[in-house]
Each structure stands twice: as structure tokens, then as C-alpha cells.
Amino acid sequence: MALLEVHHMSHDFGGLRAVNNYSLNIEPGEIHGLIGPNGAGKTTIFNLITGIYRPTEGDIRLDNASIVGLQPYQIAARGLGRTFQNLQLWRHMTVLEHVMMARYSKLTYGLVGAFFGTPKRKREESESREKAQVLMELFGVDRFANQIVLNLPYGAQRRVEMARAMAMEPKILFLDEPTAGMNPEELIQMMEIIRRAHRKFGVGIFLIEHRMRFVMELCQEIQTLVFGEVIAEGTPEEIQNNPKVIEAYLGSEMVE
Amino acid sequence: MTPDNPTSEKHYLRLRHNVQHRLSLVPILGWLLGALLAVILEQLAGDYLVDALDMDKMPSLLGILAIAKDIKYFLWQGWDQLVIIGKMFAGGAFSGVVSVPDPFQTPRVLLYVFLVYFLPIALFGTLTIRPANWMADKLSKLPSAVSVIGYLILLYLVMHIWADMSAYRGMALRFTLIAVMLTLSLNVINGYMGEFSCSHPGFMALGAYGASVVTVVLFANDKLFGAALLPKFLAPAFFPLALVVGGAVASFGALLIAVPSFRTRGDYLAIISLAFLFIVKSLIENLEIVGGPRGLKGQPDLASLPVVFTWAVLCIWTINNFVRSTLGKALNAVRDDEVAANAMTVNTRRTKMTAFLFGAFWAGVAGGLFAHVLRYVNPATFGLQKLAEVLAMVYFGGLNSVYGSIVGAVSISLLSEALRPFELFKWVIIPLLLILVMIYRPTGLIAFREFDVRSVLKPKQNPESEV
Ligand SMILES: Nc1ncnc2c1ncn2[C@@H]1O[C@H](COP(=O)(O)OP(=O)(O)OP(=O)(O)O)[C@@H](O)[C@H]1O
Ligand SMILES: [Mg+2]
């Protein structure tokens, strides 16, 4: 029994079948890759598992309990953290506030604490701040702690999203194209950061990526998705040598 | 600086720089003590000054009313005068000037305000920089609850002495404090949460009637509700309960709006809340048991200045606590990106419901206080005019900001008083102002600023350093 299991999941957008009969197993601490051409349905799979959409068919189990039909915040609190393909940050909030916000479900001081500033609230908020500090340092954004997130360079914004997702102490971190729009130097840096987070927290990672070298180097297990269907899965070597995968990509991106 | 600059200008610039520098060193404590001095001075010598300057009476609200009356006189009379002048020119015999209203008050009022308020406060503030900072430093080392209460007592003293000098001031000050509560509680919804709610006057009405029914039933011999049930001396003890009942009724009303509005994303709230406002108003108008359109009177005299002040402080304190907690900041997250908030474990629906009911609660309490300051309520008070006024306060002062709400509520209250002589034009000018603010500064004067009491009160200068 794996930590996260998806059984025969399908999803229709109106008449369009965006995901068809998709299955997945992620073990604790595993790094799992999902590749495929544009519009293949990768982000849709993320949105289905994290509860933004409800699958038309199939089951999703986390820790052997079904999470289909739960609200995204409930699924998140059970241990699925994520980032977004197109940064989804809170434009008026500081970096520190971002990271602390993701600890929302860990706070127990309730409305009494919020309205009257009880000692319990002070304790929990300062504990939360300390944890946020550690994460901001790990992701290299601690020097921006009190800046409004929109003022940060693009690469740093991406890292804020990752620090934010890690603040909820997830069991699996979903990363939707973490290197999109980055130059080769930033790419190496990002790979190092992901490795460090993985080592430090032992978190499982589910990664969507277009850069082949990045995926091949990081992942233990890779799935290739085309038109909503998995056409190949296996280790990086197996994927690299799979004729169907090569055909799907027409060799274009594999060159990189 | 260029060499051909005249030295006098250099002196002027240096002077201005020095003055600005010194003003920036005055801690809040210095200003408050200065204000205390000013109001004591006014109480002792205000009447003499009024005589000496040959004024009608003491200016009530920093003289704005007297100035507004003069302006009105000019605007109203000016046209007639122009016509007369025009005729005289036409006749080739220009001899007169525009006549001045007989007791023309503006210069005297300005002089009074300068002598009584501006001069003592500025002088005291700048001359006591060292001791005031020393004291502020000592105070800041006390537990923050103690020092904040100390400051609040000082602030209350200033208000009390000032308001004691005329009944009008007492009324205006209490209404302003109530306006601060209303503005701040609406800012939670329209600013921090980023929705557009129009139901605030409705919540206020529910609170006003809810609290009034409690106090009138219990403590007044009333035509509608019969004889008092409890002896009068118990009334002050029951007043907080009455206000909380008012707040709870308002929160219940908010629940009726929130359930359909927050089901899905969309701009339903604006429409549903506007409908709610009209429903509440016509409901009260048709409810004969609370007096229908004639209103409800006979509220005991319970909303004195210290009572209103205490509730306003409670309101600011709890709201400021809330919006600075992670639970409260979740509102900002929901406003800026609801999907991301949801994915980061924030229960978005509960967050919105809580904030909406909380805002409504304080609007209800403010309404209860309002009814007991006026000691009369009628449904006509809680209509679109009130809505325009409180929206103007929120949007003018600044969204997402406790400072902004205080500044907005005080300045629009003052403006509203100043516009009183212009009667109906007030209801052209205030909505117009609202529209202008929304066009040219959509987030308001002091938006997105955190209100940190400790940093406001802290000394402005190291006590050891030289002045
Ligand atoms: N909310 C939606 N409503 C309707 N169709 C959608 C919706 N979201 C995605 N789709 C469609 O589903 C398909 C899969 O989209 P998805 O975003 O999952 O692709 P992707 O693999 O993430 O692509 P990319 O690499 O460009 O990010 C596309 O054809 C897209 O147009
Ligand atoms: Mg995608």
C-alpha cells in the first residue's frame, strides 16, 4: 500500500476527456515525475488529486483513506502541498506572511485567540514564525522576509511558493513546472534546492517538468502523459529509451 | 546649494528643516500631554478669549462650523452681490464692495484655534522632547497592557475635558467614535476581505433596534412595551448585555446574507447585501411593535462618553488583533487568491463567514450605541445616505488599514458636520467625494498599513542622546 494511490481516474471537461484511466502510486519520500507535451492533462491531474476538481471516475487514496470529494484545504491539511504552474501568490502579502499562512491548519488558538490575543496565540504564532524562518533560509528568500511578494524577482517568487507549500509540512509536495522561465544557472540552483528539501524533510515529491535533464536527474519513477493517457512509465532510463516517448516528443525537447 | 542663493533663503530652508526634525522627535506622549494642556487652557481661559475676540461663542469643532457658515453666506449672497455689482457697473457708478456678513467669524475663529490649540500643542510638544521621550521610554518598559491603558486614560482625559465644554461637542465626539467603529468593521469586509458589502446600515439598524428593545423593555415606561421591568439603577450594568444582543441580532442578519453569498465565488454579495438593506428598513417600517416609521424612543441615557469610548477601544482592539493574526490574514489570502489559499489549508468559506459575522457584530454594537446617544431611532436613518457616508469613510481612509479607518471616519465626520449648513448639498458632496476617491485613489489615503500600537507609542529619540 503506497502513501498516495490513484486508481483509474478519469476526468471530463464537458465533452473533452482531459484525463483517462490514470493510476499512480507514490511511496513515502519518493520523487515521481510526470512529463508530457502541452495540453496533455498534467496540471489537470494535479488539480484532481488536490481537490480543485472532482474526478468523473476513479478513486484517490491518501494513507489508505479516500480523499475524493474533500475540499482542497482538507486534502492539503492531510499532507498534500503544492505549487502552481503560473505563480499564485498573494499580491499584498509579505514573504513571511505567505509562509506563515500555510501553517493555518496547525493553529489551534481559534477565534478567542484571534480576537483577544491570548498567550496561546502568541506562542503558536511565534513558533510558526520560527519554522517559517527556517524554511525561508532553506529556500533562500529570508532576506526578502518583510517585502511584499510582488517586489521579488521571478525566481525568488517561485522559491517563495515552494517554501509556502513546505510550511504545511506535507507528506508529498506537488511541483508544477518549478523551473518554468528559469535560465540554466537558476535551473541548477533549483535542482539543488529541491534535493536539499527532499533530504532534510524526507518529503515525497510529485513533479511536472518539461526540462528532460532536470526530470531524469531527480526522479526515481517517471510517467509520460499524452492526450490524458499514460503511454509509458518506468525509471529514467526506461523512459529515455522508450520509442513511444521519443515519438511523442519527436526528439525535440529530448535534445535539451 | 548654488552660491548665488540668497542667505535668507538658506536660513529659511535650515529653519524649516530644523522644525521638521524637531517635530519628528516628539513622541505620542508629548502630543497627548500638549493636547491635555490645550484643553485645560481652553476650559480656564476660553471664555475670556471669546470675549476678547468679540466672538459669538466658543468654536465647537475647531471652528469648522463657523467657517462653513461664512462660506455659505458668501456662496448664497455672492450671487446677489454680483448681480448688484453688475448693475452698478452697467450704470457706470461703481461705489460699493461686497458686503461682509455682520458677525464675520472666520478670522477670529482661526485666531482662536491657533491660540488655544495649535500654539500650546506645538510649543509643549517641541519644548518637552527630552522629558517626554524619557517618560515614553519608561512607559514602554512596562507590560504593554499597563502602558496602553495609561495612554488611553490620557487620551480619554483630553476628550472628556474638551467635550465637557459644550453639549454639541459631546454629541459630535460620540458620533465620531461610533463612526470609527462602523468604518473599521466595514473595512474588515470591504477591505481586508475584499468583498463589496452594502448592508452595513442594515446591521447598524438591527443593532440599534435590538439593543433599544432590551433597554426600553427593561428600564423604560413605554407606551409600546409597558412599564419598566427592572429598577433604573441596574440599567448601566445591563447596557453591555443590550449592546451584545444588538450585535448578535446583526450577526444573525449577516448569516442570512452570508449563506447564499459565499456559496460560490462571484459578485453576489453586493446585490444580496443591498437587497438586505432595503428589506431590513421596510421590515422595521412595518413592524408596529417597535414604532414603525415613527421610530422608537425612550432609550435610557446610557451611552455616555466613557461608555462609548470604552466600546470603541474594544472594537479597535479586537479588530486589530484579528487582522494581525494568521487567522485574520487568511482574509487577505482569500481576497488575493482564493484557490491558493484553499490549497494552503485555509478554510476559505469559514474564514469569510467569520469575518462577515464579526464585522456585522461590531456594526450592530455601534448601532446600539448610536440609538442610545440619540435616545431615539427611526428606520429612515439607516438608508442609502448612511451607506454612502460609511462607504466614503472606508474608501477615503484606506482599505485594509486600521489607521485608514480611523482617519477616514474622523475626517468624513468633520466634513459631514462642516457641510451641515449646506443642508441638501451634503448629500451631493459626500457621494461625489466617494466617487472621486474611487477613481483617483481606489485604495484610499492610508491603505495596507499595519497598526502596531507598540511602535506608535515608542519614544522617538534615544533618551541618552543630545537634543
Ligand atoms: N478548467 C478547464 N475547463 C476546460 N478545459 C480545461 C480546463 N483546464 C484544462 N482544460 C483542458 O484540458 C487539457 C489539459 O490541460 P492541462 O492544463 O492539464 O495541460 P498540461 O499538461 O498541464 O499542459 P501544459 O504543459 O501546457 O501546462 C487542455 O486541453 C486544456 O485546454
Ligand atoms: Mg500544466
mmCIF file of C-alpha atoms and ligand atoms in Angstrom, chain A residues 42-43 85 176-177, ligand 2:
data_model
loop_
_atom_site.group_PDB
_atom_site.id
_atom_site.type_symbol
_atom_site.label_atom_id
_atom_site.label_comp_id
_atom_site.label_asym_id
_atom_site.label_seq_id
_atom_site.Cartn_x
_atom_site.Cartn_y
_atom_site.Cartn_z
ATOM 1 C CA LYS A 42 -0.674 17.140 -16.342
ATOM 2 C CA THR A 43 -1.934 20.153 -14.425
ATOM 3 C CA GLN A 85 2.333 26.449 -12.792
ATOM 4 C CA ASP A 176 4.046 22.135 -11.298
ATOM 5 C CA GLU A 177 6.926 23.105 -13.598
HETATM 6 MG MG MG C 2 0.210 22.490 -16.913
#
